[in-house]
Short mmCIF file of the C-alpha atoms (twelve columns), coordinates in Angstrom:
data_MODEL
# 
_entry.id   MODEL 
# 
loop_
_atom_site.group_PDB 
_atom_site.id 
_atom_site.type_symbol 
_atom_site.label_atom_id 
_atom_site.label_alt_id 
_atom_site.label_comp_id 
_atom_site.label_asym_id 
_atom_site.label_seq_id 
_atom_site.Cartn_x 
_atom_site.Cartn_y 
_atom_site.Cartn_z 
_atom_site.pdbx_PDB_model_num 
ATOM 1   C CA . UNK A 1   108.786 104.782 123.528 1 
ATOM 2   C CA . UNK A 2   107.793 103.438 119.635 1 
ATOM 3   C CA . UNK A 3   104.619 105.006 118.377 1 
ATOM 4   C CA . UNK A 4   101.993 103.514 116.610 1 
ATOM 5   C CA . UNK A 5   99.911  104.797 113.662 1 
ATOM 6   C CA . UNK A 6   96.096  105.238 112.857 1 
ATOM 7   C CA . UNK A 7   95.167  105.479 109.301 1 
ATOM 8   C CA . UNK A 8   91.639  106.653 107.731 1 
ATOM 9   C CA . UNK A 9   92.094  105.655 104.148 1 
ATOM 10  C CA . UNK A 10  90.170  108.370 101.829 1 
ATOM 11  C CA . UNK A 11  88.748  107.880 98.171  1 
ATOM 12  C CA . UNK A 12  92.508  106.078 97.231  1 
ATOM 13  C CA . UNK A 13  94.123  102.570 98.215  1 
ATOM 14  C CA . UNK A 14  95.288  103.251 101.187 1 
ATOM 15  C CA . UNK A 15  97.784  100.657 100.415 1 
ATOM 16  C CA . UNK A 16  100.403 102.098 98.222  1 
ATOM 17  C CA . UNK A 17  100.312 105.283 100.055 1 
ATOM 18  C CA . UNK A 18  101.503 102.840 103.171 1 
ATOM 19  C CA . UNK A 19  104.072 100.490 101.310 1 
ATOM 20  C CA . UNK A 20  105.187 104.134 99.571  1 
ATOM 21  C CA . UNK A 21  105.485 106.118 102.592 1 
ATOM 22  C CA . UNK A 22  105.280 104.535 105.643 1 
ATOM 23  C CA . UNK A 23  106.224 100.378 106.137 1 
ATOM 24  C CA . UNK A 24  110.466 100.620 105.578 1 
ATOM 25  C CA . UNK A 25  110.578 104.042 107.542 1 
ATOM 26  C CA . UNK A 26  108.048 103.472 110.694 1 
ATOM 27  C CA . UNK A 27  108.515 101.222 113.012 1 
ATOM 28  C CA . UNK A 28  105.296 101.720 114.975 1 
ATOM 29  C CA . UNK A 29  101.845 99.851  114.360 1 
ATOM 30  C CA . UNK A 30  99.994  101.004 111.239 1 
ATOM 31  C CA . UNK A 31  96.550  100.300 112.071 1 
ATOM 32  C CA . UNK A 32  94.284  101.007 109.546 1 
ATOM 33  C CA . UNK A 33  90.601  101.480 109.132 1 
ATOM 34  C CA . UNK A 34  87.543  102.582 106.587 1 
ATOM 35  C CA . UNK A 35  84.066  104.315 107.691 1 
ATOM 36  C CA . UNK A 36  81.874  103.556 104.992 1 
ATOM 37  C CA . UNK A 37  78.722  104.976 106.525 1 
ATOM 38  C CA . UNK A 38  75.951  106.036 105.341 1 
ATOM 39  C CA . UNK A 39  76.193  103.623 102.239 1 
ATOM 40  C CA . UNK A 40  73.317  100.851 104.190 1 
ATOM 41  C CA . UNK A 41  71.065  103.059 105.100 1 
ATOM 42  C CA . UNK A 42  67.453  102.201 104.021 1 
ATOM 43  C CA . UNK A 43  64.790  104.457 106.816 1 
ATOM 44  C CA . UNK A 44  66.316  107.397 105.768 1 
ATOM 45  C CA . UNK A 45  67.024  109.923 102.932 1 
ATOM 46  C CA . UNK A 46  69.897  112.296 104.710 1 
ATOM 47  C CA . UNK A 47  72.826  110.949 103.250 1 
ATOM 48  C CA . UNK A 48  71.639  109.867 99.595  1 
ATOM 49  C CA . UNK A 49  73.486  113.045 97.779  1 
ATOM 50  C CA . UNK A 50  76.722  112.331 99.808  1 
ATOM 51  C CA . UNK A 51  76.981  108.084 101.061 1 
ATOM 52  C CA . UNK A 52  80.128  107.516 103.414 1 
ATOM 53  C CA . UNK A 53  82.052  111.495 102.634 1 
ATOM 54  C CA . UNK A 54  85.350  112.464 103.764 1 
ATOM 55  C CA . UNK A 55  84.799  112.964 107.620 1 
ATOM 56  C CA . UNK A 56  81.480  110.997 107.756 1 
ATOM 57  C CA . UNK A 57  83.566  110.160 111.080 1 
ATOM 58  C CA . UNK A 58  83.055  113.227 113.340 1 
ATOM 59  C CA . UNK A 59  79.677  112.970 114.176 1 
ATOM 60  C CA . UNK A 60  80.715  109.465 115.868 1 
ATOM 61  C CA . UNK A 61  83.364  111.954 117.646 1 
ATOM 62  C CA . UNK A 62  81.778  114.326 118.778 1 
ATOM 63  C CA . UNK A 63  77.964  114.890 119.164 1 
ATOM 64  C CA . UNK A 64  77.383  118.521 118.716 1 
ATOM 65  C CA . UNK A 65  79.064  118.956 115.520 1 
ATOM 66  C CA . UNK A 66  77.502  121.555 113.754 1 
ATOM 67  C CA . UNK A 67  79.359  120.902 110.416 1 
ATOM 68  C CA . UNK A 68  77.878  117.524 109.584 1 
ATOM 69  C CA . UNK A 69  74.537  116.759 112.256 1 
ATOM 70  C CA . UNK A 70  72.944  120.777 110.885 1 
ATOM 71  C CA . UNK A 71  72.326  119.447 107.134 1 
ATOM 72  C CA . UNK A 72  72.800  115.377 108.103 1 
ATOM 73  C CA . UNK A 73  69.540  114.838 111.028 1 
ATOM 74  C CA . UNK A 74  68.735  111.886 110.385 1 
ATOM 75  C CA . UNK A 75  71.234  108.958 110.290 1 
ATOM 76  C CA . UNK A 76  73.396  109.331 112.725 1 
ATOM 77  C CA . UNK A 77  70.497  108.575 115.472 1 
ATOM 78  C CA . UNK A 78  69.333  105.765 114.121 1 
ATOM 79  C CA . UNK A 79  70.498  102.591 116.697 1 
ATOM 80  C CA . UNK A 80  72.974  101.438 114.206 1 
ATOM 81  C CA . UNK A 81  75.198  104.159 113.502 1 
ATOM 82  C CA . UNK A 82  74.797  105.000 117.763 1 
ATOM 83  C CA . UNK A 83  76.504  101.503 118.532 1 
ATOM 84  C CA . UNK A 84  78.794  102.131 115.950 1 
ATOM 85  C CA . UNK A 85  79.489  105.759 117.141 1 
ATOM 86  C CA . UNK A 86  80.008  103.869 120.721 1 
ATOM 87  C CA . UNK A 87  82.773  100.865 118.765 1 
ATOM 88  C CA . UNK A 88  84.521  104.245 117.008 1 
ATOM 89  C CA . UNK A 89  84.721  106.054 120.433 1 
ATOM 90  C CA . UNK A 90  86.193  102.651 122.148 1 
ATOM 91  C CA . UNK A 91  88.949  102.011 119.335 1 
ATOM 92  C CA . UNK A 92  89.953  105.450 119.587 1 
ATOM 93  C CA . UNK A 93  89.996  105.537 124.085 1 
ATOM 94  C CA . UNK A 94  91.994  101.919 123.353 1 
ATOM 95  C CA . UNK A 95  94.633  102.879 121.198 1 
ATOM 96  C CA . UNK A 96  94.541  106.928 123.328 1 
ATOM 97  C CA . UNK A 97  96.140  105.668 126.666 1 
ATOM 98  C CA . UNK A 98  97.257  102.530 125.246 1 
ATOM 99  C CA . UNK A 99  98.698  101.899 122.095 1 
ATOM 100 C CA . UNK A 100 96.627  98.989  120.550 1 
ATOM 101 C CA . UNK A 101 93.208  100.215 120.186 1 
ATOM 102 C CA . UNK A 102 91.502  96.535  121.795 1 
ATOM 103 C CA . UNK A 103 90.061  95.670  123.401 1 
ATOM 104 C CA . UNK A 104 86.907  93.116  124.861 1 
ATOM 105 C CA . UNK A 105 83.584  92.948  122.850 1 
ATOM 106 C CA . UNK A 106 85.340  94.366  120.055 1 
ATOM 107 C CA . UNK A 107 86.459  92.946  116.517 1 
ATOM 108 C CA . UNK A 108 89.879  92.189  116.727 1 
ATOM 109 C CA . UNK A 109 91.646  95.021  115.101 1 
ATOM 110 C CA . UNK A 110 94.666  93.632  113.486 1 
ATOM 111 C CA . UNK A 111 97.674  95.707  112.616 1 
ATOM 112 C CA . UNK A 112 98.951  96.854  109.637 1 
ATOM 113 C CA . UNK A 113 101.831 95.347  107.795 1 
ATOM 114 C CA . UNK A 114 103.005 94.807  103.926 1 
ATOM 115 C CA . UNK A 115 102.426 91.168  105.177 1 
ATOM 116 C CA . UNK A 116 99.365  91.339  106.168 1 
ATOM 117 C CA . UNK A 117 97.439  94.553  103.865 1 
ATOM 118 C CA . UNK A 118 94.516  94.926  106.201 1 
ATOM 119 C CA . UNK A 119 91.877  96.824  107.545 1 
ATOM 120 C CA . UNK A 120 88.901  97.593  110.190 1 
ATOM 121 C CA . UNK A 121 85.729  98.091  108.753 1 
ATOM 122 C CA . UNK A 122 82.916  100.711 110.960 1 
ATOM 123 C CA . UNK A 123 79.959  100.716 109.059 1 
ATOM 124 C CA . UNK A 124 76.296  100.409 110.311 1 
ATOM 125 C CA . UNK A 125 72.895  99.846  108.652 1 
ATOM 126 C CA . UNK A 126 69.969  101.090 110.003 1 
ATOM 127 C CA . UNK A 127 69.883  98.884  113.115 1 
ATOM 128 C CA . UNK A 128 72.777  97.405  114.206 1 
ATOM 129 C CA . UNK A 129 76.915  97.815  113.581 1 
ATOM 130 C CA . UNK A 130 78.900  96.320  110.758 1 
ATOM 131 C CA . UNK A 131 82.282  95.443  112.271 1 
ATOM 132 C CA . UNK A 132 84.708  93.089  110.019 1 
ATOM 133 C CA . UNK A 133 88.407  92.959  109.641 1 
ATOM 134 C CA . UNK A 134 88.534  92.852  106.107 1 
ATOM 135 C CA . UNK A 135 91.630  92.693  103.308 1 
ATOM 136 C CA . UNK A 136 92.695  95.734  100.945 1 
ATOM 137 C CA . UNK A 137 92.006  94.167  97.320  1 
ATOM 138 C CA . UNK A 138 91.487  97.865  96.093  1 
ATOM 139 C CA . UNK A 139 94.083  99.505  93.448  1 
ATOM 140 C CA . UNK A 140 93.947  102.636 92.412  1 
ATOM 141 C CA . UNK A 141 93.973  101.575 88.405  1 
ATOM 142 C CA . UNK A 142 90.548  99.419  89.294  1 
ATOM 143 C CA . UNK A 143 89.348  103.066 90.877  1 
ATOM 144 C CA . UNK A 144 90.565  105.243 88.579  1 
ATOM 145 C CA . UNK A 145 88.569  102.744 86.020  1 
ATOM 146 C CA . UNK A 146 85.259  103.416 87.636  1 
ATOM 147 C CA . UNK A 147 85.826  106.389 88.032  1 
ATOM 148 C CA . UNK A 148 87.080  106.068 84.101  1 
ATOM 149 C CA . UNK A 149 83.587  103.936 83.108  1 
ATOM 150 C CA . UNK A 150 81.900  106.328 85.823  1 
ATOM 151 C CA . UNK A 151 78.542  108.426 84.928  1 
ATOM 152 C CA . UNK A 152 76.868  109.331 87.774  1 
ATOM 153 C CA . UNK A 153 77.909  113.474 86.986  1 
ATOM 154 C CA . UNK A 154 78.287  115.445 83.928  1 
ATOM 155 C CA . UNK A 155 80.606  115.236 81.850  1 
ATOM 156 C CA . UNK A 156 82.646  118.404 82.918  1 
ATOM 157 C CA . UNK A 157 82.124  118.232 85.823  1 
ATOM 158 C CA . UNK A 158 83.446  115.033 86.416  1 
ATOM 159 C CA . UNK A 159 86.901  116.674 84.083  1 
ATOM 160 C CA . UNK A 160 86.845  119.917 87.232  1 
ATOM 161 C CA . UNK A 161 86.693  116.994 90.056  1 
ATOM 162 C CA . UNK A 162 90.254  115.458 88.130  1 
ATOM 163 C CA . UNK A 163 91.457  117.898 87.219  1 
ATOM 164 C CA . UNK A 164 91.519  120.823 89.889  1 
ATOM 165 C CA . UNK A 165 90.077  118.422 93.842  1 
ATOM 166 C CA . UNK A 166 91.167  115.836 93.667  1 
ATOM 167 C CA . UNK A 167 94.582  116.769 92.069  1 
ATOM 168 C CA . UNK A 168 97.821  117.146 94.151  1 
ATOM 169 C CA . UNK A 169 97.157  114.983 97.575  1 
ATOM 170 C CA . UNK A 170 98.917  112.959 99.129  1 
ATOM 171 C CA . UNK A 171 97.152  110.551 97.387  1 
ATOM 172 C CA . UNK A 172 97.131  111.237 93.579  1 
ATOM 173 C CA . UNK A 173 100.104 110.481 91.984  1 
ATOM 174 C CA . UNK A 174 98.420  107.812 90.132  1 
ATOM 175 C CA . UNK A 175 95.441  109.422 88.883  1 
ATOM 176 C CA . UNK A 176 97.503  112.598 88.249  1 
ATOM 177 C CA . UNK A 177 99.723  110.695 85.935  1 
ATOM 178 C CA . UNK A 178 96.550  109.173 84.211  1 
ATOM 179 C CA . UNK A 179 94.872  112.103 83.978  1 
ATOM 180 C CA . UNK A 180 98.412  113.917 83.394  1 
ATOM 181 C CA . UNK A 181 97.985  116.331 85.958  1 
ATOM 182 C CA . UNK A 182 100.962 119.230 86.735  1 
ATOM 183 C CA . UNK A 183 102.815 118.299 89.686  1 
ATOM 184 C CA . UNK A 184 100.975 121.103 92.700  1 
ATOM 185 C CA . UNK A 185 104.257 120.266 94.816  1 
ATOM 186 C CA . UNK A 186 107.859 121.230 94.915  1 
ATOM 187 C CA . UNK A 187 110.177 118.532 93.108  1 
ATOM 188 C CA . UNK A 188 106.621 116.761 91.867  1 
ATOM 189 C CA . UNK A 189 106.680 115.029 94.805  1 
ATOM 190 C CA . UNK A 190 103.294 114.683 96.454  1 
# 
């Protein structure tokens, strides 16, 4: 049986990773998603500092998760978050049961390909889930330019994050090249 893959994009454009590492070698369908939940909320403040953080989806899977829900308590209780949780779980249930995330009453999640580089965007405002298919247009170079222009944190903190936290990751080859981060991997491959 041919396997399919669901991929969640973090920090850097998944586009280059999918093109370089998967599309030529992986024969199953690939479903790409992004979840910027927390960036459009107006009535809660518990996500103001972190926004759409890595792992933002975990409380949607596990309503008893104490890692995130112990500090972010209000936002996941909003009606929009509850709707998003239901839709997210429906996509995952369908994917796990039949290898295809699509189902009744869900926006069609198109399989990713080099010719159709769309991502399913899973988001919510305070009252409603907001799910859509969007063409992936961001590039690693554009993200690096935004990082260069960002002055929201002290320069030393930003340098530490770039050189000590984001370096050597599966997604960071362009960032590492731009900032001359040494490779953390054997043979210089990440």
